Structures are given as C-alpha cells and as structure tokens.
CSV table of C-alpha atoms and ligand atoms in Angstrom, one decimal:
chain,number,residue,atom,x,y,z
A,1,MET,CA,24.5,-5.5,-115.3
A,2,ASN,CA,27.5,-4.3,-117.3
A,3,GLU,CA,30.3,-2.8,-115.0
A,4,VAL,CA,30.7,0.3,-117.2
A,5,ALA,CA,26.9,1.0,-117.0
A,6,GLU,CA,27.0,0.5,-113.3
A,7,LEU,CA,29.9,2.9,-112.9
A,8,PHE,CA,28.2,5.7,-114.9
A,9,ASP,CA,24.8,5.1,-113.4
A,10,GLY,CA,26.5,5.9,-110.0
A,11,TRP,CA,28.2,8.9,-111.4
A,12,ALA,CA,24.9,10.3,-112.9
A,13,ARG,CA,23.2,9.8,-109.5
A,14,SER,CA,26.0,11.7,-107.6
A,15,GLY,CA,26.2,14.7,-109.9
A,16,ARG,CA,29.5,13.7,-111.6
A,17,ALA,CA,27.9,14.0,-115.1
A,18,GLU,CA,27.9,17.8,-114.5
A,19,GLY,CA,31.4,17.6,-113.2
A,20,MET,CA,32.4,15.9,-116.5
A,21,GLU,CA,30.5,18.5,-118.4
A,22,ARG,CA,32.6,21.2,-116.8
A,23,GLY,CA,35.9,19.4,-117.4
A,24,HIS,CA,35.1,18.3,-121.0
A,25,ALA,CA,33.2,21.3,-122.4
A,26,PRO,CA,36.2,23.3,-123.6
A,27,ALA,CA,37.6,20.5,-125.7
A,28,ALA,CA,34.2,19.2,-126.7
A,29,ARG,CA,33.3,22.7,-128.0
A,30,MET,CA,36.5,22.8,-130.2
A,31,ALA,CA,35.7,19.4,-131.6
A,32,LEU,CA,32.0,20.2,-132.3
A,33,ASP,CA,33.1,23.3,-134.2
A,34,ARG,CA,35.0,21.0,-136.6
A,35,LEU,CA,31.8,19.2,-137.5
A,36,GLY,CA,30.4,22.3,-139.3
A,37,LEU,CA,26.7,21.8,-138.3
A,38,ARG,CA,24.2,23.7,-140.4
A,39,ASP,CA,20.5,24.6,-139.8
A,40,SER,CA,19.1,21.2,-140.7
A,41,SER,CA,22.0,18.8,-139.8
A,42,THR,CA,21.4,15.5,-138.2
A,43,PHE,CA,23.7,14.8,-135.3
A,44,LEU,CA,24.5,11.8,-133.0
A,45,ASP,CA,26.5,11.9,-129.8
A,46,ILE,CA,27.7,8.4,-128.7
A,47,GLY,CA,28.1,8.2,-124.9
A,48,CYS,CA,26.4,11.6,-124.4
A,49,GLY,CA,26.5,11.6,-120.6
A,50,ASN,CA,24.1,14.4,-119.4
A,51,GLY,CA,23.6,15.5,-123.0
A,52,TYR,CA,25.3,18.9,-123.0
A,53,VAL,CA,26.8,18.5,-126.5
A,54,VAL,CA,23.4,17.3,-127.8
A,55,ARG,CA,21.9,20.5,-126.6
A,56,TRP,CA,24.6,22.5,-128.3
A,57,ALA,CA,24.0,20.6,-131.5
A,58,ALA,CA,20.2,21.0,-131.2
A,59,SER,CA,20.6,24.8,-131.0
A,60,ALA,CA,23.2,24.9,-133.8
A,61,ALA,CA,20.9,22.9,-136.1
A,62,PRO,CA,17.4,24.1,-135.1
A,63,LEU,CA,15.7,22.5,-138.1
A,64,GLY,CA,17.7,19.3,-137.7
A,65,ARG,CA,17.7,16.5,-135.2
A,66,ALA,CA,20.2,16.0,-132.4
A,67,VAL,CA,20.3,12.5,-130.8
A,68,GLY,CA,22.2,11.3,-127.8
A,69,ILE,CA,22.7,7.7,-126.8
A,70,ASP,CA,24.3,6.3,-123.7
A,71,LEU,CA,24.8,2.9,-122.0
A,72,SER,CA,23.8,4.4,-118.7
A,73,GLY,CA,20.0,4.7,-118.2
A,74,GLU,CA,20.7,7.2,-115.3
A,75,MET,CA,22.7,9.4,-117.7
A,76,ILE,CA,19.9,9.4,-120.2
A,77,ALA,CA,17.4,10.3,-117.5
A,78,ARG,CA,19.6,13.3,-116.5
A,79,ALA,CA,19.9,14.3,-120.2
A,80,ARG,CA,16.1,14.2,-120.7
A,81,ILE,CA,15.5,16.4,-117.6
A,82,LEU,CA,18.1,18.9,-118.7
A,83,SER,CA,16.8,19.0,-122.3
A,84,THR,CA,13.1,19.8,-121.7
A,85,GLY,CA,13.5,23.2,-123.4
A,86,CYS,CA,15.1,21.6,-126.5
A,87,PRO,CA,12.4,20.2,-128.8
A,88,ASN,CA,14.8,18.8,-131.4
A,89,ALA,CA,17.0,16.9,-128.9
A,90,GLU,CA,16.3,13.3,-128.2
A,91,PHE,CA,17.9,10.5,-126.2
A,92,ALA,CA,18.0,6.7,-126.1
A,93,ALA,CA,19.6,4.3,-123.6
A,94,GLY,CA,21.5,1.4,-124.9
A,95,SER,CA,25.0,0.0,-125.7
A,96,PHE,CA,26.9,1.1,-128.8
A,97,PRO,CA,27.3,-0.5,-131.3
A,98,GLU,CA,24.4,-2.8,-130.7
A,99,ILE,CA,21.8,0.0,-130.2
A,100,ASP,CA,20.0,1.2,-133.3
A,101,PRO,CA,19.9,5.0,-132.8
A,102,PRO,CA,16.9,6.9,-134.1
A,103,GLY,CA,17.3,9.3,-137.0
A,104,ALA,CA,20.2,7.7,-139.0
A,105,PRO,CA,21.9,8.5,-141.3
A,106,TYR,CA,23.7,11.4,-139.7
A,107,ASP,CA,25.6,14.4,-141.1
A,108,ALA,CA,27.8,14.5,-138.0
A,109,ILE,CA,28.7,12.0,-135.2
A,110,PHE,CA,30.6,13.1,-132.1
A,111,SER,CA,31.9,11.2,-129.1
A,112,MET,CA,33.9,12.5,-126.1
A,113,GLU,CA,35.7,10.2,-123.7
A,114,VAL,CA,33.9,7.0,-124.7
A,115,PHE,CA,35.5,4.9,-127.4
A,116,TYR,CA,38.2,3.3,-125.2
A,117,TYR,CA,35.5,1.7,-123.1
A,118,LEU,CA,34.1,-0.2,-126.2
A,119,PRO,CA,35.1,-3.9,-126.1
A,120,ASP,CA,35.2,-4.2,-129.9
A,121,LEU,CA,36.6,-0.9,-131.3
A,122,GLY,CA,36.7,-2.3,-134.9
A,123,ALA,CA,33.0,-3.1,-134.9
A,124,ALA,CA,32.1,0.3,-133.3
A,125,LEU,CA,34.0,2.2,-136.0
A,126,ARG,CA,32.5,0.1,-138.8
A,127,ARG,CA,29.1,1.0,-137.3
A,128,VAL,CA,29.9,4.7,-137.2
A,129,ARG,CA,30.7,4.5,-140.9
A,130,GLU,CA,27.3,2.8,-141.6
A,131,LEU,CA,25.4,5.5,-139.6
A,132,LEU,CA,27.1,8.4,-141.4
A,133,ARG,CA,25.7,9.9,-144.6
A,134,PRO,CA,28.4,9.8,-147.4
A,135,GLY,CA,30.5,12.8,-146.8
A,136,GLY,CA,29.5,13.0,-143.1
A,137,SER,CA,32.1,13.2,-140.4
A,138,PHE,CA,33.0,11.8,-137.0
A,139,ALA,CA,34.9,13.6,-134.3
A,140,CYS,CA,36.2,11.2,-131.6
A,141,VAL,CA,37.9,12.8,-128.6
A,142,VAL,CA,39.8,10.9,-125.9
A,143,ASP,CA,41.8,12.0,-122.9
A,144,TYR,CA,43.0,8.5,-122.1
A,145,TYR,CA,45.7,7.9,-124.7
A,146,ALA,CA,49.3,6.7,-124.8
A,147,GLU,CA,50.9,10.1,-125.1
A,148,ASN,CA,49.0,11.4,-122.0
A,149,ALA,CA,51.0,9.7,-119.2
A,150,GLU,CA,48.8,11.4,-116.6
A,151,SER,CA,45.8,9.3,-117.8
A,152,HIS,CA,47.5,5.8,-117.5
A,153,SER,CA,46.3,5.2,-114.0
A,154,TRP,CA,42.6,5.6,-114.8
A,155,PRO,CA,41.6,2.0,-115.5
A,156,SER,CA,42.9,0.9,-112.1
A,157,GLU,CA,41.3,4.0,-110.4
A,158,LEU,CA,37.9,3.4,-112.1
A,159,GLY,CA,38.1,-0.4,-112.0
A,160,VAL,CA,36.9,-0.9,-115.6
A,161,PRO,CA,38.9,-2.1,-118.6
A,162,MET,CA,40.0,0.7,-121.0
A,163,LYS,CA,41.9,0.4,-124.3
A,164,LEU,CA,45.1,2.4,-124.5
A,165,LEU,CA,46.1,3.5,-128.0
A,166,ASP,CA,48.4,6.2,-129.2
A,167,ALA,CA,47.5,8.8,-131.9
A,168,ALA,CA,48.8,6.6,-134.7
A,169,GLY,CA,46.7,3.7,-133.3
A,170,TRP,CA,43.5,5.7,-133.3
A,171,ALA,CA,44.1,6.9,-136.9
A,172,ASP,CA,44.8,3.3,-137.9
A,173,ALA,CA,41.6,2.0,-136.3
A,174,PHE,CA,39.6,4.7,-138.1
A,175,ARG,CA,41.1,3.6,-141.4
A,176,ARG,CA,40.4,-0.1,-140.7
A,177,GLY,CA,36.8,0.9,-139.9
A,178,GLY,CA,36.5,2.4,-143.4
A,179,LEU,CA,36.8,6.1,-142.4
A,180,THR,CA,39.2,8.6,-144.0
A,181,VAL,CA,41.2,10.5,-141.4
A,182,ILE,CA,40.9,14.2,-142.3
A,183,ASP,CA,42.6,15.6,-139.2
A,184,GLN,CA,44.1,14.6,-135.9
A,185,ARG,CA,45.2,17.0,-133.3
A,186,ARG,CA,45.5,17.7,-129.6
A,187,LEU,CA,42.8,20.1,-128.3
A,188,ARG,CA,44.6,22.1,-125.6
A,189,VAL,CA,42.6,24.3,-123.4
A,190,ARG,CA,43.8,27.6,-122.0
A,191,PRO,CA,45.6,27.2,-118.7
A,192,GLU,CA,42.9,29.3,-116.9
A,193,GLU,CA,40.2,27.0,-118.3
A,194,ALA,CA,42.0,23.7,-117.5
A,195,THR,CA,40.4,21.7,-114.7
A,196,ALA,CA,43.7,19.6,-114.7
A,197,ALA,CA,47.1,20.8,-115.7
A,198,TRP,CA,47.5,18.2,-118.5
A,199,LYS,CA,44.5,19.6,-120.3
A,200,ALA,CA,46.7,22.6,-121.1
A,201,TYR,CA,50.0,20.9,-122.0
A,202,GLU,CA,48.9,17.5,-123.4
A,203,GLY,CA,45.3,18.2,-124.3
A,204,SER,CA,42.6,15.9,-125.6
A,205,LEU,CA,43.3,13.8,-128.6
A,206,MET,CA,40.8,14.4,-131.4
A,207,THR,CA,40.6,12.1,-134.5
A,208,LEU,CA,38.4,13.5,-137.2
A,209,GLY,CA,37.3,11.1,-139.9
A,210,CYS,CA,34.8,11.1,-142.8
A,211,ARG,CA,32.9,8.6,-144.8
B,1,SAH,N1,30.5,12.4,-123.4
B,1,SAH,C1,30.2,12.7,-122.0
B,1,SAH,C2,30.3,11.5,-121.1
B,1,SAH,C3,31.7,10.9,-121.0
B,1,SAH,S1,31.8,9.6,-119.8
B,1,SAH,C4,31.1,13.9,-121.6
B,1,SAH,O1,31.8,14.4,-122.4
B,1,SAH,O2,31.0,14.3,-120.4
B,1,SAH,C5,31.6,8.2,-120.8
B,1,SAH,C6,30.1,7.9,-121.1
B,1,SAH,O3,30.1,6.8,-122.1
B,1,SAH,C7,29.3,7.4,-119.9
B,1,SAH,O4,28.1,8.2,-119.8
B,1,SAH,C8,29.0,5.9,-120.3
B,1,SAH,O5,27.8,5.5,-119.8
B,1,SAH,C9,29.1,5.9,-121.8
B,1,SAH,N2,29.4,4.6,-122.4
B,1,SAH,C10,30.4,3.8,-122.1
B,1,SAH,N3,30.3,2.7,-122.9
B,1,SAH,C11,29.3,2.9,-123.7
B,1,SAH,C12,28.7,2.1,-124.8
B,1,SAH,N4,29.1,0.9,-125.1
B,1,SAH,N5,27.6,2.6,-125.4
B,1,SAH,C13,27.1,3.8,-125.1
B,1,SAH,N6,27.6,4.6,-124.1
B,1,SAH,C14,28.7,4.1,-123.4
C-alpha cells in the first residue's frame, strides 16, 4: 500500500483526524467562506480527512451536494460515521487525481493540507480545472510552504515525501493547470485560537483560483 495512505490510516485509527480538525478548522473556515456557497452549490473536498469541511459545506448548501474524497479508507470510514446526520454529504475513498469523484462538475472545490503530498501536482491541478464548472473556484490551503520555516522539518518527521513551494510557485502551478489566480493570502488565526505559534504569525497559505 501507498506510504501516505498507510500514514493517514494510522492517524485516523488513533484519533489524530480530530486533532487535525481542531488545528485546521480556523483557517479552513476562512477559506471556505471565500468559496461563496449558496443553497444548491455542489462542493468537493480533496483529502477531506474526517470530513469536517464537507459537513460545513453540506449545511451551507442544504439543496446541494457535498462530496469528500480521501486516499485513506480509514479517514473515509471516520467521515461516514461522523456524517450520519448529514443527508447531502457523501464520501469516496481513492487517490486524487486518479479517482473519479461523484457529482462533478462542482461549483466549489476545497483542499486543506493535501496538495503537497500529490506526486504529480500539474496533473492534479489540470484535473481540478476539469472537475470545476466554468466560473467555479478552488481554494487550496497549505501549511507546508517555503515561507513557513517552522514547517520545513515535516517531511523528515512524517517520513513521506512532500513538495516544498513558495507562494509564487503555488500561483504558477495554478496558472499552468489552467486556473486563474483570483487571490492568494496568508490566513492567520488569532493568537488565542492558534494551536501552534506560527499559525498566528505565518499563517496558512491560501491560493484561490477559478476556471
Ligand atoms: N483536509 C483534512 C485532512 C488533512 S491531512 C484536514 O484539514 O484536517 C491530509 C489528508 O490528505 C489525509 O487524510 C490523506 O489521506 C489525504 N491524501 C493524501 N494524498 C492524497 C491523494 N493523493 N488523494 C486523496 N487524498 C489524499
């Protein structure tokens, strides 16, 4: 099995999906707000973990469809258990970009802390473009990026390959994937909400693109 899938299956089994949810939620909320979901929007979260953002999107778009996909079968199992009260949330296990997610095309695609794991970033961003409705948008948030020096030790700590790009590199990759970059910014959380000090002073890097 793929080493990234194995890592996150283990995290899902030991409760770390909910730990990530606590750490990522403040920045994820700011990014989701930028996607402007309406009642009937269709939404995809790539690398959804325990599915917390899919549940937010499902309640923001009660007449729409909110889909979460993840490489880790254990994460998808957690997400399904936690989403039983959410009829318009659905999940599928598989590797992006090879997986064919249900419900395309989407008005909005979201991804938090995932895209640097993808071995072929160019292919992934081209696939995001294909899955978006014309005018739809994609918010990609990463904490592992060149300007955040605190994150540089993560690949050796986690023991899996991760791609280190700076903000300009992410914007460039979006453009090469055929997406128009409409905003890029650091999402900084209030110091009292920050589960690590860098979340307040460096923040998460969000690149927002549209088709
Ligand atoms: N977005 C969640 C989880 C982030 S952890 C959150 O904010 O907490 C990264 C997630 O990406 C893991 O659940 C991992 O299994 C998933 N992932 C990594 N590579 C992937 C791929 N190629 N396709 C789909 N999911 C992937």
